[in-house]
Short mmCIF file of C-alpha atoms in Angstrom, two decimals:
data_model
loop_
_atom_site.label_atom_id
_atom_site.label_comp_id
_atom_site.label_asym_id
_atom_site.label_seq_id
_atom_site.Cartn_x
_atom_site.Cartn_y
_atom_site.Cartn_z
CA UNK A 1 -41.89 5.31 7.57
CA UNK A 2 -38.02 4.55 7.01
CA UNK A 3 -35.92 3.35 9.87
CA UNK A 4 -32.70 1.91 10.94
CA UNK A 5 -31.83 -0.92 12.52
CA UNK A 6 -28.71 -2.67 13.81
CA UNK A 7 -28.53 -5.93 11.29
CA UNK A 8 -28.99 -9.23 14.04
CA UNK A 9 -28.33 -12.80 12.07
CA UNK A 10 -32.42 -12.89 11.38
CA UNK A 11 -31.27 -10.44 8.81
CA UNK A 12 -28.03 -12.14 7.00
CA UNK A 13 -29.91 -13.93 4.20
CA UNK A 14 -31.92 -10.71 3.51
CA UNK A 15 -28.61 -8.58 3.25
CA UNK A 16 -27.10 -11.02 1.11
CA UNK A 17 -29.76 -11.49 -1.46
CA UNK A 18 -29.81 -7.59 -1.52
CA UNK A 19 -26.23 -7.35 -1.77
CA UNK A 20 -25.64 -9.93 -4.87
CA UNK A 21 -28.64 -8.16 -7.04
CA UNK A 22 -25.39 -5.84 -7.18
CA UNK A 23 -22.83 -8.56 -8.49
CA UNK A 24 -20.75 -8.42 -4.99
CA UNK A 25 -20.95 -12.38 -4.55
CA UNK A 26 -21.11 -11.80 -0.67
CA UNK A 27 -22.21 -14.52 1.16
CA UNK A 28 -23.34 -14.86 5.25
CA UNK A 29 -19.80 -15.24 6.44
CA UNK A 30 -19.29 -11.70 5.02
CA UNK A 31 -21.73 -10.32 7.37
CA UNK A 32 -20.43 -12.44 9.97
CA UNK A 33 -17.00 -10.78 9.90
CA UNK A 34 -18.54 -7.49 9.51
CA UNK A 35 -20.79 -8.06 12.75
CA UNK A 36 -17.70 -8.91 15.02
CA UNK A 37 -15.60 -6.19 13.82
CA UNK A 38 -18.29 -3.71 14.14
CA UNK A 39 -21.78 -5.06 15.69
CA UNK A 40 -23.24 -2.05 15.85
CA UNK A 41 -21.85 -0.61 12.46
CA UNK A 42 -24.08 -3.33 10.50
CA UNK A 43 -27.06 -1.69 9.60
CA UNK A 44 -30.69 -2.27 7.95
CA UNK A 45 -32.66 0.16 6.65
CA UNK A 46 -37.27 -0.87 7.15
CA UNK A 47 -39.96 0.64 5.52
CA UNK A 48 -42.26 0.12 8.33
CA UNK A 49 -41.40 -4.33 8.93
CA UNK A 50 -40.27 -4.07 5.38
CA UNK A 51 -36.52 -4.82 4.89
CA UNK A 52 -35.57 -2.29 2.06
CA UNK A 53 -31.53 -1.58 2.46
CA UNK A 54 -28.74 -2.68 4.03
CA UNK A 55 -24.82 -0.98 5.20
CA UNK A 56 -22.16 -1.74 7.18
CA UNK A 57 -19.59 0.43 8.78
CA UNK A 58 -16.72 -0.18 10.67
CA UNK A 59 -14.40 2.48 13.33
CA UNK A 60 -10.61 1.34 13.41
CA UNK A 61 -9.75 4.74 16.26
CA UNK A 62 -10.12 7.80 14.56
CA UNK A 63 -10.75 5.99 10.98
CA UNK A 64 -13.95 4.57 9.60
CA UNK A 65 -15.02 2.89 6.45
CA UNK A 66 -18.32 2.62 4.85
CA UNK A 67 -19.28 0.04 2.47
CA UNK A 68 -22.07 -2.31 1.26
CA UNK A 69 -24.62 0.11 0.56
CA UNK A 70 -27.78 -0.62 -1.17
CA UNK A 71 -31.11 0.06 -0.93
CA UNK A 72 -34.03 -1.63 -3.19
CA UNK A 73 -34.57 0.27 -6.22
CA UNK A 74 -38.38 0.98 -5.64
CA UNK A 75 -37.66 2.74 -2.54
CA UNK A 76 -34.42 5.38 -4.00
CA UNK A 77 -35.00 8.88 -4.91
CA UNK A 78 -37.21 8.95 -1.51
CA UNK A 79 -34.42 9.84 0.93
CA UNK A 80 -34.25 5.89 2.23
CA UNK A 81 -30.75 6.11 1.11
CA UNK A 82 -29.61 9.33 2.98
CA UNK A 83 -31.54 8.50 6.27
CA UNK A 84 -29.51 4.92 5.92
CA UNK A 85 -25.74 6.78 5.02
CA UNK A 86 -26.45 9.76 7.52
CA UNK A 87 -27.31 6.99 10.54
CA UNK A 88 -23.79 5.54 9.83
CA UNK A 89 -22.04 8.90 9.68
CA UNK A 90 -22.77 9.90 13.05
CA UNK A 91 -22.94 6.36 14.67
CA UNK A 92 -18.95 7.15 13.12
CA UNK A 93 -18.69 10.08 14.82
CA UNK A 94 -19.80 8.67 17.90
CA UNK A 95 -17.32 6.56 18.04
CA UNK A 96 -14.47 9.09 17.59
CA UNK A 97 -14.25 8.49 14.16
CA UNK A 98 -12.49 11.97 12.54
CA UNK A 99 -12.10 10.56 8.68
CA UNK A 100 -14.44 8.31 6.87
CA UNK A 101 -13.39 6.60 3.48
CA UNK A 102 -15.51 4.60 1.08
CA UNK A 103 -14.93 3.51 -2.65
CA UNK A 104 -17.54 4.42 -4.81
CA UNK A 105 -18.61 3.79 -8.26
CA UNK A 106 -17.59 6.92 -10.21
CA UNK A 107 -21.69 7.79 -11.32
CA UNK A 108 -22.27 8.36 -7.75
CA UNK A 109 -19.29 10.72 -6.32
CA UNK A 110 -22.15 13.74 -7.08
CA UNK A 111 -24.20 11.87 -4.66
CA UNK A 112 -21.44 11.50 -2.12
CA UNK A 113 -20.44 15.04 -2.36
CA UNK A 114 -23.89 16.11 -0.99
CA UNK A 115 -22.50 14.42 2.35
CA UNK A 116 -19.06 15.89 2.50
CA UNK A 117 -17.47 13.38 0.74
CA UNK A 118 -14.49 14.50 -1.31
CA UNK A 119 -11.99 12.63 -3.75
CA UNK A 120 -8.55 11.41 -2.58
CA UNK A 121 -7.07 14.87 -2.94
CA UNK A 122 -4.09 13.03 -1.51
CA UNK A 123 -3.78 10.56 -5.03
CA UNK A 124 -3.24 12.09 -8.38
CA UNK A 125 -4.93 9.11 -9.51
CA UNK A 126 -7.37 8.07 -7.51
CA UNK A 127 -9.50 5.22 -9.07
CA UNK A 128 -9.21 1.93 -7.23
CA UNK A 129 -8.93 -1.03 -10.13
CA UNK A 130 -10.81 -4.27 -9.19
CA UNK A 131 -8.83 -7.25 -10.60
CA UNK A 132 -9.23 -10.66 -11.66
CA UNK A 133 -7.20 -14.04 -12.24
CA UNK A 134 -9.76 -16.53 -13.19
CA UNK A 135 -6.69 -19.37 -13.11
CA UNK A 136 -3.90 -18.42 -11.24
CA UNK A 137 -0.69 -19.10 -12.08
CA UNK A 138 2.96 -19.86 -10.46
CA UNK A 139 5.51 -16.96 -11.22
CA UNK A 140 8.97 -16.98 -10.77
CA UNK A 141 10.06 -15.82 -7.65
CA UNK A 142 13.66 -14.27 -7.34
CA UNK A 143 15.88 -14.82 -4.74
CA UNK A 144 17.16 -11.70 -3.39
CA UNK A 145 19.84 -11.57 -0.44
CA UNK A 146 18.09 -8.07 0.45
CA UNK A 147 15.47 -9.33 1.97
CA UNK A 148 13.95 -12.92 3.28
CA UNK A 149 10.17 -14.03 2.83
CA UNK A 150 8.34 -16.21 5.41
CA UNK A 151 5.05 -17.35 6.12
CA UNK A 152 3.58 -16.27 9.02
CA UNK A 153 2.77 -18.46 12.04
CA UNK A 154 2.91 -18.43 16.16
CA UNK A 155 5.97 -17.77 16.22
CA UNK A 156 5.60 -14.23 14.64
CA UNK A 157 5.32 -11.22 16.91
CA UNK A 158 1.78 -10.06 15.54
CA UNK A 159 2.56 -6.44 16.90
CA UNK A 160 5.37 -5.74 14.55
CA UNK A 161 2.77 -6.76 11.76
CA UNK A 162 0.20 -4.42 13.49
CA UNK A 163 1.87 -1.80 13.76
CA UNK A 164 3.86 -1.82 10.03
CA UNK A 165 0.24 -1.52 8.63
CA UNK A 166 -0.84 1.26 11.09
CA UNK A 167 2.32 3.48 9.73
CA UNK A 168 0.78 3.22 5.78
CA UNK A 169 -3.14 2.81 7.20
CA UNK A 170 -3.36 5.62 9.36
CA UNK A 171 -4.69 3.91 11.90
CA UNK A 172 -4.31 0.52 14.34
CA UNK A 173 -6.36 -2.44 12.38
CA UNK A 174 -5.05 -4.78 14.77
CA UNK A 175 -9.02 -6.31 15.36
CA UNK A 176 -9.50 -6.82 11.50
CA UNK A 177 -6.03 -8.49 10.87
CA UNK A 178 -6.40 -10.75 13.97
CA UNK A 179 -9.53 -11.97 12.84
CA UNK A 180 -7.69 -12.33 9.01
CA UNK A 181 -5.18 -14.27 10.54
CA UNK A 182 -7.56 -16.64 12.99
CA UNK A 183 -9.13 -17.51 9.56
CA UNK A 184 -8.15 -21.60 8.96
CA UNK A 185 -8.17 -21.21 5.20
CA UNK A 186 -6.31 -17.69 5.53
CA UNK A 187 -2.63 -17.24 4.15
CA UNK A 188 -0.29 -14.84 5.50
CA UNK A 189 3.28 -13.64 4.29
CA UNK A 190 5.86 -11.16 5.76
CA UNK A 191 8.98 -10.03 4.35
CA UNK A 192 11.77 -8.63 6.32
CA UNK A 193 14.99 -6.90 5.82
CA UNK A 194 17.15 -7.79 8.73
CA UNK A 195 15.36 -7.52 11.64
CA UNK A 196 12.48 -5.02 10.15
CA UNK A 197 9.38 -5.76 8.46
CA UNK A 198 8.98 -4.14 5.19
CA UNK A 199 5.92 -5.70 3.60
CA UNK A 200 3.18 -8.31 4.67
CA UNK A 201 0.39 -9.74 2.27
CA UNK A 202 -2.77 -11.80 3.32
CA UNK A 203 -5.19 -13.81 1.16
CA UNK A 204 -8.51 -14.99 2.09
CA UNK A 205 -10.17 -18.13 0.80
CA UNK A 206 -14.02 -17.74 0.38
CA UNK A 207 -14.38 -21.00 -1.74
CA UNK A 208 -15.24 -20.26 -5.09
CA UNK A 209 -12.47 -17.28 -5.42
CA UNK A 210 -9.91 -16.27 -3.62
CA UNK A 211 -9.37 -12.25 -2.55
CA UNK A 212 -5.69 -11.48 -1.95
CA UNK A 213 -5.33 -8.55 0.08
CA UNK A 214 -4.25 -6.34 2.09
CA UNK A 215 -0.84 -6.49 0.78
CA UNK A 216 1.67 -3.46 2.37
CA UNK A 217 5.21 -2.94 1.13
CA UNK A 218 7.35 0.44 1.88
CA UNK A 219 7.24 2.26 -0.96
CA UNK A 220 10.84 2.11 -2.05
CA UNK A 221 10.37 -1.82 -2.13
CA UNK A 222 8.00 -2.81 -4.78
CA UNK A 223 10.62 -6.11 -4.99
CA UNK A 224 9.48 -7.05 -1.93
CA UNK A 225 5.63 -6.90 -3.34
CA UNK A 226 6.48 -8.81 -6.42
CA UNK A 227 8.04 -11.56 -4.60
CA UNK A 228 5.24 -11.63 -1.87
CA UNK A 229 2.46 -12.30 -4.31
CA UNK A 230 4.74 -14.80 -6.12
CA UNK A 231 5.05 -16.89 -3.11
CA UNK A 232 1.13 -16.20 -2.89
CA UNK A 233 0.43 -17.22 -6.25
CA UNK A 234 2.51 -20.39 -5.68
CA UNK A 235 0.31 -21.68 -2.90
CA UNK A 236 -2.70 -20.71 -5.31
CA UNK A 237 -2.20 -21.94 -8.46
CA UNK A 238 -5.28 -22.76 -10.72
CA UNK A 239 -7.41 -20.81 -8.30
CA UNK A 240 -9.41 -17.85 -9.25
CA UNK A 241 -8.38 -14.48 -7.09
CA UNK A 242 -9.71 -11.00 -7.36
CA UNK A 243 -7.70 -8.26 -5.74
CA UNK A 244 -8.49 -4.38 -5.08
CA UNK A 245 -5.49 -2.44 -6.11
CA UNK A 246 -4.90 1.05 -4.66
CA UNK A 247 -4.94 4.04 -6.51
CA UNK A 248 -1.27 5.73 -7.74
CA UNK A 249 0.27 1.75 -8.08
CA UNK A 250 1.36 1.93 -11.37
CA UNK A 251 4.75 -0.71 -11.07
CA UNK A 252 1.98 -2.83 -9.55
CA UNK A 253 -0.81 -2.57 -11.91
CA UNK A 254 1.89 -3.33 -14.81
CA UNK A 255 3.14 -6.34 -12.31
CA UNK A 256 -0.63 -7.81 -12.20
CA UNK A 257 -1.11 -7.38 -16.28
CA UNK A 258 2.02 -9.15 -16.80
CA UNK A 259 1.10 -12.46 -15.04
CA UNK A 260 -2.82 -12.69 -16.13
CA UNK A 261 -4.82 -10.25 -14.42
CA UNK A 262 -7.55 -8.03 -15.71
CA UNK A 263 -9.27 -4.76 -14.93
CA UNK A 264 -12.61 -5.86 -13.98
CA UNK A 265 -13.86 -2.18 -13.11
CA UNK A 266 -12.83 0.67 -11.24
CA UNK A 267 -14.21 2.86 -8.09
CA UNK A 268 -13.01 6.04 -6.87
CA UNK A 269 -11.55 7.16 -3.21
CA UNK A 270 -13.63 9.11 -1.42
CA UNK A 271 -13.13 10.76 2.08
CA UNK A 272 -15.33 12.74 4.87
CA UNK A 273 -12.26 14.53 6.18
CA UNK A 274 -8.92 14.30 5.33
CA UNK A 275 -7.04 11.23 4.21
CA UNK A 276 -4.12 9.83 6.75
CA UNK A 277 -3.19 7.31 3.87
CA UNK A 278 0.58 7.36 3.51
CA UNK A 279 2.76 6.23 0.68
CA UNK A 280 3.17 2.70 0.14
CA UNK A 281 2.49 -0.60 -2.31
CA UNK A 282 -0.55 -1.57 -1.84
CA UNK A 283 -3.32 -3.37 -1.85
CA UNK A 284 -6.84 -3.17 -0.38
CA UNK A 285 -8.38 -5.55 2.24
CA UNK A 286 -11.83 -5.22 1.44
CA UNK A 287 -14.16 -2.73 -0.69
CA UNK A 288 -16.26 -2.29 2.88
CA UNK A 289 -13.24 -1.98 5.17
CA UNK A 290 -10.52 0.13 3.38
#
C-alpha cells in the first residue's frame, strides 16, 4: 500500500539517485536547502518500506511551489503519483497557501490539468527556456550614469532587497533569499537608481556548474539586467552556468543568445489558482521553488 512520508536525511541519497535517473544533476545539498525552507514540504512516497517517489514543496505566505516530482517507473499508471501530488496540495493548503505554481514538461500539462492546474493565462508565452553556457565568458559592461551596480554585502539593508522581489514575486521570499545569500560560494548584485533598487541578481555555485538566478529588474529597465549579468559573468568566466529564463523575456532571451547561451529545453507555467506574477525581467531561482 502507497504512503507518504516527510523525507528525514536517511532518505537524501535515495531522493537523489531517483532524481538524476531524470537528468536534474541534484545532489544532497539540494535536499538540504529544500528541508530548511520547507521540512515538512519534502516528501517520500513507500510502497509498503519500499522507497518508490520523491517531492518537495515549499509555502512562501499565500504562494507555494511544487517541484522534484518523480516516482519509479514500475510503480506509475497506479495512482502512486496522484496520492504523492494530492498529499502536497493540501499540506499547501494547510499552510495558507491560495496559488500553487510548478513548471512542467509540456507532455504532462494533461496530467496536471486533472488537478486544477492551468497554464500561465497571465503570459502570452508561457514556456520557461532552460539555458546553458558551458564556458562562460566576460561581456562588456557599459557604464551608465542612470544607474550604479554593487555587490551586495553587510552593509546592504536586506529588506529593501526583500521586499523589491516580493513586488514582481507576489509574495515575501525573504527565508529563501536569506539562505541564498548565507551561501559562502553565493554571489549577489543590486543595482540602484538613486536611492531605489531596481534590479538584484544572485548566482549559486554548486561545483561543477553554476545556476544564476533569480535575477529581478523593473520592467522598463532591461539595461539594468544586461549590465547585472555582465558583472556576473565577469566574476564567472570559464565556468559553466545554466539559468531558467521566464516566460514573455524576449530582449532577454536575445541578450543570452548573443553572448553563448543555448536553449537546452523548455517547461511550461502552470498554476492551481491564479497567478500574482507581475511584470518584470526575469529570471527563475529554481525549477522547485519558482
Amino acid at each position: 500500500m502507497f504512503q507518504v512520508k516527510v523525507m528525514s536525511t536517511r532518505d537524501y541519497e535515495f531522493a537523489v539517485s531517483l532524481a538524476n535517473t531524470m537528468d536534474w544533476n541534484m545532489a544532497v545539498t539540494d535536499f538540504e536547502s529544500n528541508h530548511f525552507l520547507e521540512p515538512n514540504g519534502c516528501l517520500v512516497l513507500f510502497n509498503g518500506v519500499i522507497p518508490v517517489g520523491i517531492a518537495t514543496c515549499v509555502s512562501f505566505g499565500e504562494v507555494g511551489w511544487f517541484g522534484n516530482f518523480v516516482v519509479k517507473p514500475e510503480y506509475r499508471r497506479q495512482g502512486a503519483g496522484r496520492l504523492l501530488l494530492e498529499y502536497a496540495v493540501n499540506y499547501l493548503r494547510s499552510r495558507g497557501v491560495q496559488t500553487i505554481g510548478l513548471y512542467a514538461y509540456p507532455h504532462l500539462e494533461g496530467y496536471y490539468s486533472k488537478f486544477g492546474f492551468k497554464i500561465d493565462d497571465n503570459a502570452a508565452d508561457v514556456s520557461l527556456n532552460v539555458m546553458n553556457n558551458s564556458n562562460v565568458q566576460a561581456i562588456p559592461c557599459c557604464s551608465s550614469s542612470l544607474f550604479k551596480v554593487e555587490q551586495f554585502g553587510a552593509h546592504f539593508d536586506f529588506s529593501l532587497l526583500a521586499c523589491f522581489d516580493s513586488e514582481f514575486f507576489g509574495a515575501d521570499r525573504s527565508r529563501l533569499l536569506k539562505s541564498l545569500l548565507q551561501e559562502k560560494s553565493s554571489l549577489c548584485y543590486v543595482a540602484f537608481v538613486g536611492n531605489d533598487m531596481v534590479g538584484y541578481v544572485i548566482s549559486k555555485d554548486h561545483g561543477r556548474i553554476v545556476e544564476v538566478g533569480p535575477l529581478v529588474c523593473r520592467p522598463d529597465l532591461s539595461g539594468v539586467a544586461f549590465e547585472l549579468l555582465g558583472v556576473m559573468f565577469q566574476r564567472l568566466v570559464g565556468r559553466s552556468v545554466v539559468l531558467y529564463l521566464s516566460p514573455n523575456q524576449v530582449v532577454l532571451e536575445a541578450f543570452l543568445l548573443r553572448v553563448g547561451f543555448r536553449k537546452s529545453f523548455s517547461l511550461s507555467r502552470m498554476f492551481l489558482g491564479g497567478s500574482r506574477l507581475q511584470d518584470g525581467v526575469c529570471l527563475v531561482e529554481s525549477l522547485e521553488r519558482g
